[in-house]
mmCIF file of C-alpha atoms in Angstrom:
data_model
loop_
_atom_site.group_PDB
_atom_site.id
_atom_site.type_symbol
_atom_site.label_atom_id
_atom_site.label_comp_id
_atom_site.label_asym_id
_atom_site.label_seq_id
_atom_site.Cartn_x
_atom_site.Cartn_y
_atom_site.Cartn_z
ATOM 1 C CA ASP A 1364 12.630 -0.939 45.385
ATOM 2 C CA THR A 1365 12.935 -2.727 48.739
ATOM 3 C CA ALA A 1366 10.817 -1.008 51.388
ATOM 4 C CA VAL A 1367 12.904 -1.842 54.475
ATOM 5 C CA SER A 1368 16.427 -3.066 53.919
ATOM 6 C CA GLN A 1369 19.058 -4.305 56.352
ATOM 7 C CA THR A 1370 22.751 -4.994 56.020
ATOM 8 C CA PRO A 1371 24.362 -7.367 56.490
ATOM 9 C CA LYS A 1372 22.032 -10.342 56.132
ATOM 10 C CA TYR A 1373 24.407 -12.605 58.039
ATOM 11 C CA LEU A 1374 26.956 -11.649 60.657
ATOM 12 C CA VAL A 1375 29.300 -14.111 62.335
ATOM 13 C CA THR A 1376 31.644 -12.746 64.936
ATOM 14 C CA GLN A 1377 33.479 -13.651 68.098
ATOM 15 C CA MET A 1378 32.611 -12.808 71.672
ATOM 16 C CA GLY A 1379 33.839 -9.420 72.769
ATOM 17 C CA ASN A 1380 33.738 -7.834 69.332
ATOM 18 C CA ASP A 1381 31.733 -4.738 68.402
ATOM 19 C CA LYS A 1382 29.435 -4.848 65.382
ATOM 20 C CA SER A 1383 26.804 -2.722 63.667
ATOM 21 C CA ILE A 1384 23.690 -3.506 61.684
ATOM 22 C CA LYS A 1385 22.286 -0.918 59.304
ATOM 23 C CA CYS A 1386 18.658 -0.326 58.393
ATOM 24 C CA GLU A 1387 17.083 1.915 55.798
ATOM 25 C CA GLN A 1388 13.463 2.449 54.794
ATOM 26 C CA ASN A 1389 12.221 4.196 51.668
ATOM 27 C CA LEU A 1390 8.568 4.326 52.690
ATOM 28 C CA GLY A 1391 8.681 7.823 54.108
ATOM 29 C CA HIS A 1392 7.676 6.478 57.536
ATOM 30 C CA ASP A 1393 8.297 8.476 60.687
ATOM 31 C CA THR A 1394 8.869 5.580 63.088
ATOM 32 C CA MET A 1395 11.489 2.857 62.989
ATOM 33 C CA TYR A 1396 12.071 -0.113 65.281
ATOM 34 C CA TRP A 1397 14.544 -2.809 66.187
ATOM 35 C CA TYR A 1398 13.321 -6.261 67.193
ATOM 36 C CA LYS A 1399 15.174 -9.332 68.396
ATOM 37 C CA GLN A 1400 13.881 -12.787 67.458
ATOM 38 C CA ASP A 1401 15.399 -15.597 69.474
ATOM 39 C CA SER A 1402 15.791 -19.247 68.556
ATOM 40 C CA LYS A 1403 12.248 -19.947 69.739
ATOM 41 C CA LYS A 1404 10.931 -17.350 67.287
ATOM 42 C CA PHE A 1405 9.818 -14.980 70.043
ATOM 43 C CA LEU A 1406 9.755 -11.385 68.796
ATOM 44 C CA LYS A 1407 10.769 -8.731 71.281
ATOM 45 C CA ILE A 1408 10.890 -5.026 70.617
ATOM 46 C CA MET A 1409 14.151 -3.376 71.605
ATOM 47 C CA PHE A 1410 13.937 0.234 70.480
ATOM 48 C CA SER A 1411 11.730 2.599 68.573
ATOM 49 C CA TYR A 1412 12.556 5.986 67.079
ATOM 50 C CA ASN A 1413 10.127 8.592 65.846
ATOM 51 C CA ASN A 1414 11.656 11.304 63.657
ATOM 52 C CA LYS A 1415 15.106 10.525 65.052
ATOM 53 C CA GLU A 1416 13.862 10.695 68.657
ATOM 54 C CA LEU A 1417 14.011 7.627 70.916
ATOM 55 C CA ILE A 1418 10.483 6.795 72.093
ATOM 56 C CA ILE A 1419 10.693 3.151 73.145
ATOM 57 C CA ASN A 1420 13.622 1.683 74.985
ATOM 58 C CA GLU A 1421 12.838 -1.714 76.394
ATOM 59 C CA THR A 1422 15.019 -3.402 78.975
ATOM 60 C CA VAL A 1423 18.017 -3.981 76.785
ATOM 61 C CA PRO A 1424 21.657 -4.104 77.924
ATOM 62 C CA ASN A 1425 23.364 -0.791 77.373
ATOM 63 C CA ARG A 1426 25.799 -2.613 75.107
ATOM 64 C CA PHE A 1427 23.115 -2.068 72.486
ATOM 65 C CA SER A 1428 22.972 1.466 71.152
ATOM 66 C CA PRO A 1429 20.659 2.579 68.376
ATOM 67 C CA LYS A 1430 21.530 5.550 66.220
ATOM 68 C CA SER A 1431 19.224 7.388 63.869
ATOM 69 C CA PRO A 1432 21.080 9.829 61.584
ATOM 70 C CA ASP A 1433 17.819 10.697 59.842
ATOM 71 C CA LYS A 1434 14.280 9.372 59.859
ATOM 72 C CA ALA A 1435 15.004 6.931 57.017
ATOM 73 C CA HIS A 1436 17.832 5.196 58.847
ATOM 74 C CA LEU A 1437 18.125 3.391 62.158
ATOM 75 C CA ASN A 1438 21.350 1.583 62.884
ATOM 76 C CA LEU A 1439 22.081 -0.783 65.749
ATOM 77 C CA HIS A 1440 25.514 -0.918 67.308
ATOM 78 C CA ILE A 1441 26.391 -3.708 69.698
ATOM 79 C CA ASN A 1442 29.448 -3.583 71.953
ATOM 80 C CA SER A 1443 31.208 -6.482 73.605
ATOM 81 C CA LEU A 1444 29.124 -9.151 71.942
ATOM 82 C CA GLU A 1445 28.048 -12.124 74.049
ATOM 83 C CA LEU A 1446 26.885 -15.612 73.093
ATOM 84 C CA GLY A 1447 23.339 -14.710 74.174
ATOM 85 C CA ASP A 1448 23.213 -11.967 71.578
ATOM 86 C CA SER A 1449 22.961 -14.601 68.857
ATOM 87 C CA ALA A 1450 19.568 -14.089 67.248
ATOM 88 C CA VAL A 1451 17.866 -12.638 64.217
ATOM 89 C CA TYR A 1452 17.475 -8.876 64.402
ATOM 90 C CA PHE A 1453 14.683 -7.213 62.481
ATOM 91 C CA CYS A 1454 14.290 -3.601 61.608
ATOM 92 C CA ALA A 1455 10.788 -2.286 60.947
ATOM 93 C CA SER A 1456 9.079 0.980 60.152
ATOM 94 C CA SER A 1457 5.592 2.448 60.315
ATOM 95 C CA ARG A 1458 3.910 5.689 59.414
ATOM 96 C CA VAL A 1459 2.426 5.994 62.895
ATOM 97 C CA THR A 1460 4.062 4.521 65.996
ATOM 98 C CA GLY A 1461 2.718 1.066 66.765
ATOM 99 C CA TYR A 1462 0.596 0.607 63.658
ATOM 100 C CA GLU A 1463 1.081 -1.253 60.335
ATOM 101 C CA GLN A 1464 4.716 -2.112 60.699
ATOM 102 C CA TYR A 1465 6.789 -3.149 57.723
ATOM 103 C CA PHE A 1466 9.669 -5.450 58.567
ATOM 104 C CA GLY A 1467 13.034 -5.845 56.936
ATOM 105 C CA PRO A 1468 14.449 -9.238 55.916
ATOM 106 C CA GLY A 1469 16.421 -9.652 59.124
ATOM 107 C CA THR A 1470 20.073 -9.976 60.094
ATOM 108 C CA ARG A 1471 21.154 -13.293 61.525
ATOM 109 C CA LEU A 1472 23.828 -12.622 64.125
ATOM 110 C CA THR A 1473 25.913 -15.536 65.336
ATOM 111 C CA VAL A 1474 28.359 -14.983 68.169
ATOM 112 C CA THR A 1475 30.975 -17.704 68.634
ATOM 113 C CA GLN B 947 6.270 -9.403 80.858
ATOM 114 C CA GLN B 948 4.099 -11.150 78.319
ATOM 115 C CA GLN B 949 1.003 -9.085 77.778
ATOM 116 C CA VAL B 950 -0.269 -11.024 74.780
ATOM 117 C CA LYS B 951 -0.813 -14.756 75.151
ATOM 118 C CA GLN B 952 -1.085 -16.768 71.943
ATOM 119 C CA SER B 953 -2.231 -20.343 71.443
ATOM 120 C CA PRO B 954 -1.678 -22.934 70.197
ATOM 121 C CA GLN B 955 2.078 -23.017 69.856
ATOM 122 C CA SER B 956 1.771 -25.244 66.809
ATOM 123 C CA LEU B 957 -1.091 -26.309 64.602
ATOM 124 C CA ILE B 958 -1.457 -28.945 61.913
ATOM 125 C CA VAL B 959 -4.409 -28.669 59.545
ATOM 126 C CA GLN B 960 -5.424 -30.577 56.463
ATOM 127 C CA LYS B 961 -5.685 -28.740 53.169
ATOM 128 C CA GLY B 962 -9.103 -27.145 52.902
ATOM 129 C CA GLY B 963 -9.615 -27.052 56.649
ATOM 130 C CA ILE B 964 -10.010 -24.097 58.972
ATOM 131 C CA SER B 965 -7.038 -22.879 61.003
ATOM 132 C CA ILE B 966 -7.818 -21.001 64.202
ATOM 133 C CA ILE B 967 -5.260 -19.165 66.317
ATOM 134 C CA ASN B 968 -6.204 -17.369 69.510
ATOM 135 C CA CYS B 969 -4.752 -14.454 71.424
ATOM 136 C CA ALA B 970 -5.573 -12.771 74.709
ATOM 137 C CA TYR B 971 -4.324 -9.419 75.919
ATOM 138 C CA GLU B 972 -4.234 -7.644 79.254
ATOM 139 C CA ASN B 973 -3.720 -3.963 78.584
ATOM 140 C CA THR B 974 -7.084 -2.300 77.892
ATOM 141 C CA ALA B 975 -5.239 0.679 76.396
ATOM 142 C CA PHE B 976 -4.323 -1.387 73.343
ATOM 143 C CA ASP B 977 -6.279 -0.173 70.327
ATOM 144 C CA TYR B 978 -4.735 -1.980 67.370
ATOM 145 C CA PHE B 979 -4.568 -5.735 66.906
ATOM 146 C CA PRO B 980 -2.615 -6.995 63.885
ATOM 147 C CA TRP B 981 -1.624 -10.433 62.728
ATOM 148 C CA TYR B 982 1.717 -11.025 61.056
ATOM 149 C CA GLN B 983 2.751 -13.939 58.865
ATOM 150 C CA GLN B 984 6.364 -15.048 58.769
ATOM 151 C CA PHE B 985 7.887 -17.526 56.350
ATOM 152 C CA PRO B 986 11.245 -19.167 57.162
ATOM 153 C CA GLY B 987 14.149 -16.821 56.524
ATOM 154 C CA LYS B 988 11.879 -13.817 56.004
ATOM 155 C CA GLY B 989 10.680 -10.918 58.087
ATOM 156 C CA PRO B 990 7.135 -10.836 59.484
ATOM 157 C CA ALA B 991 4.587 -9.370 57.081
ATOM 158 C CA LEU B 992 1.356 -7.689 58.089
ATOM 159 C CA LEU B 993 -1.536 -9.962 57.180
ATOM 160 C CA ILE B 994 -4.638 -8.328 58.619
ATOM 161 C CA ALA B 995 -5.457 -5.995 61.499
ATOM 162 C CA ILE B 996 -8.458 -4.865 63.493
ATOM 163 C CA ARG B 997 -9.428 -1.970 65.743
ATOM 164 C CA PRO B 998 -11.585 -2.549 68.852
ATOM 165 C CA ASP B 999 -14.591 -0.701 67.431
ATOM 166 C CA VAL B 1000 -15.502 -3.694 65.219
ATOM 167 C CA SER B 1001 -15.993 -7.344 66.139
ATOM 168 C CA GLU B 1002 -14.887 -8.914 62.887
ATOM 169 C CA LYS B 1003 -12.794 -8.128 59.842
ATOM 170 C CA LYS B 1004 -12.460 -10.303 56.778
ATOM 171 C CA GLU B 1005 -9.921 -10.157 53.986
ATOM 172 C CA GLY B 1006 -10.181 -13.019 51.541
ATOM 173 C CA ARG B 1007 -9.697 -16.276 53.415
ATOM 174 C CA PHE B 1008 -8.461 -14.509 56.552
ATOM 175 C CA THR B 1009 -10.801 -13.287 59.286
ATOM 176 C CA ILE B 1010 -10.118 -11.646 62.634
ATOM 177 C CA SER B 1011 -12.734 -12.067 65.343
ATOM 178 C CA PHE B 1012 -12.480 -9.621 68.226
ATOM 179 C CA ASN B 1013 -14.107 -9.850 71.660
ATOM 180 C CA LYS B 1014 -13.441 -6.652 73.547
ATOM 181 C CA SER B 1015 -15.115 -7.684 76.799
ATOM 182 C CA ALA B 1016 -13.114 -10.906 76.968
ATOM 183 C CA LYS B 1017 -9.962 -9.166 75.735
ATOM 184 C CA GLN B 1018 -9.470 -11.859 73.149
ATOM 185 C CA PHE B 1019 -9.055 -11.990 69.400
ATOM 186 C CA SER B 1020 -8.491 -14.767 66.933
ATOM 187 C CA LEU B 1021 -7.373 -15.416 63.383
ATOM 188 C CA HIS B 1022 -9.374 -17.781 61.215
ATOM 189 C CA ILE B 1023 -7.915 -19.070 57.966
ATOM 190 C CA MET B 1024 -10.592 -20.610 55.796
ATOM 191 C CA ASP B 1025 -9.799 -23.218 53.143
ATOM 192 C CA SER B 1026 -6.235 -23.499 54.459
ATOM 193 C CA GLN B 1027 -3.609 -24.153 51.798
ATOM 194 C CA PRO B 1028 -0.088 -25.615 51.996
ATOM 195 C CA GLY B 1029 1.182 -22.152 51.030
ATOM 196 C CA ASP B 1030 -0.277 -20.847 54.294
ATOM 197 C CA SER B 1031 2.276 -22.895 56.231
ATOM 198 C CA ALA B 1032 4.172 -20.285 58.221
ATOM 199 C CA THR B 1033 4.500 -18.830 61.696
ATOM 200 C CA TYR B 1034 1.733 -16.446 62.694
ATOM 201 C CA PHE B 1035 2.110 -13.747 65.319
ATOM 202 C CA CYS B 1036 -0.633 -11.757 66.934
ATOM 203 C CA ALA B 1037 0.220 -8.371 68.350
ATOM 204 C CA ALA B 1038 -1.391 -5.573 70.269
ATOM 205 C CA SER B 1039 -0.403 -1.949 70.461
ATOM 206 C CA GLY B 1040 -1.525 1.346 71.852
ATOM 207 C CA GLY B 1041 0.449 4.556 72.041
ATOM 208 C CA ASN B 1042 4.085 3.619 72.480
ATOM 209 C CA ASP B 1043 3.378 0.170 73.884
ATOM 210 C CA MET B 1044 3.346 -2.846 71.579
ATOM 211 C CA ARG B 1045 3.550 -6.536 72.362
ATOM 212 C CA PHE B 1046 3.732 -9.662 70.257
ATOM 213 C CA GLY B 1047 2.392 -13.109 70.987
ATOM 214 C CA ALA B 1048 4.829 -16.003 71.083
ATOM 215 C CA GLY B 1049 3.828 -17.230 67.611
ATOM 216 C CA THR B 1050 2.011 -20.233 66.172
ATOM 217 C CA ARG B 1051 3.675 -22.517 63.682
ATOM 218 C CA LEU B 1052 1.008 -23.570 61.195
ATOM 219 C CA THR B 1053 1.503 -26.584 58.967
ATOM 220 C CA VAL B 1054 -1.083 -27.291 56.299
ATOM 221 C CA LYS B 1055 -0.840 -30.835 55.011
ATOM 222 C CA PRO B 1056 -1.716 -31.479 51.351
#
């Protein structure tokens, strides 16, 4: 009965490849987020969707494209992966945008 | 731009001691100030949060102190335990804007 789940947990790929990370929440929340945590543990919000509508889009390369097929899912697709994309990516959700966020377990992306 | 400044970057406390982590924010539109706890290999988990209409909130050994005029808030962990060793993040949000502090790595020595 995991609240926020992500797949895969680990992702190792080569530069230039395209990859996707999937996120699902079973909390009935309206808002979902993607965060990037770098090697120094700094958490940076990338995107936020509310009821499938994009509401936050921080300065992120357009190689990153979120997709929300329904309000329980928010997937992250990354094109032309670069070494600097290596990080842990967290999905999160909340009932109201910006409040009481529940985070997934993270996906560790390693680009070689 | 970093709108939430967190200090210290790391903190070592003896078991039973008090751990104090501080944060300062800039955007006066922020109206929700949570603290998240993150263990290695796990996602951040909401620990405690406060709204600006109160100056203090306590949940067990964890207390948030909030100073609206100074735009500062802090987390106090009383009777710190080795199991509290983790990275702590403050955050601030309001509307569609949310920012995290850079994190504090807390180590509680037995």
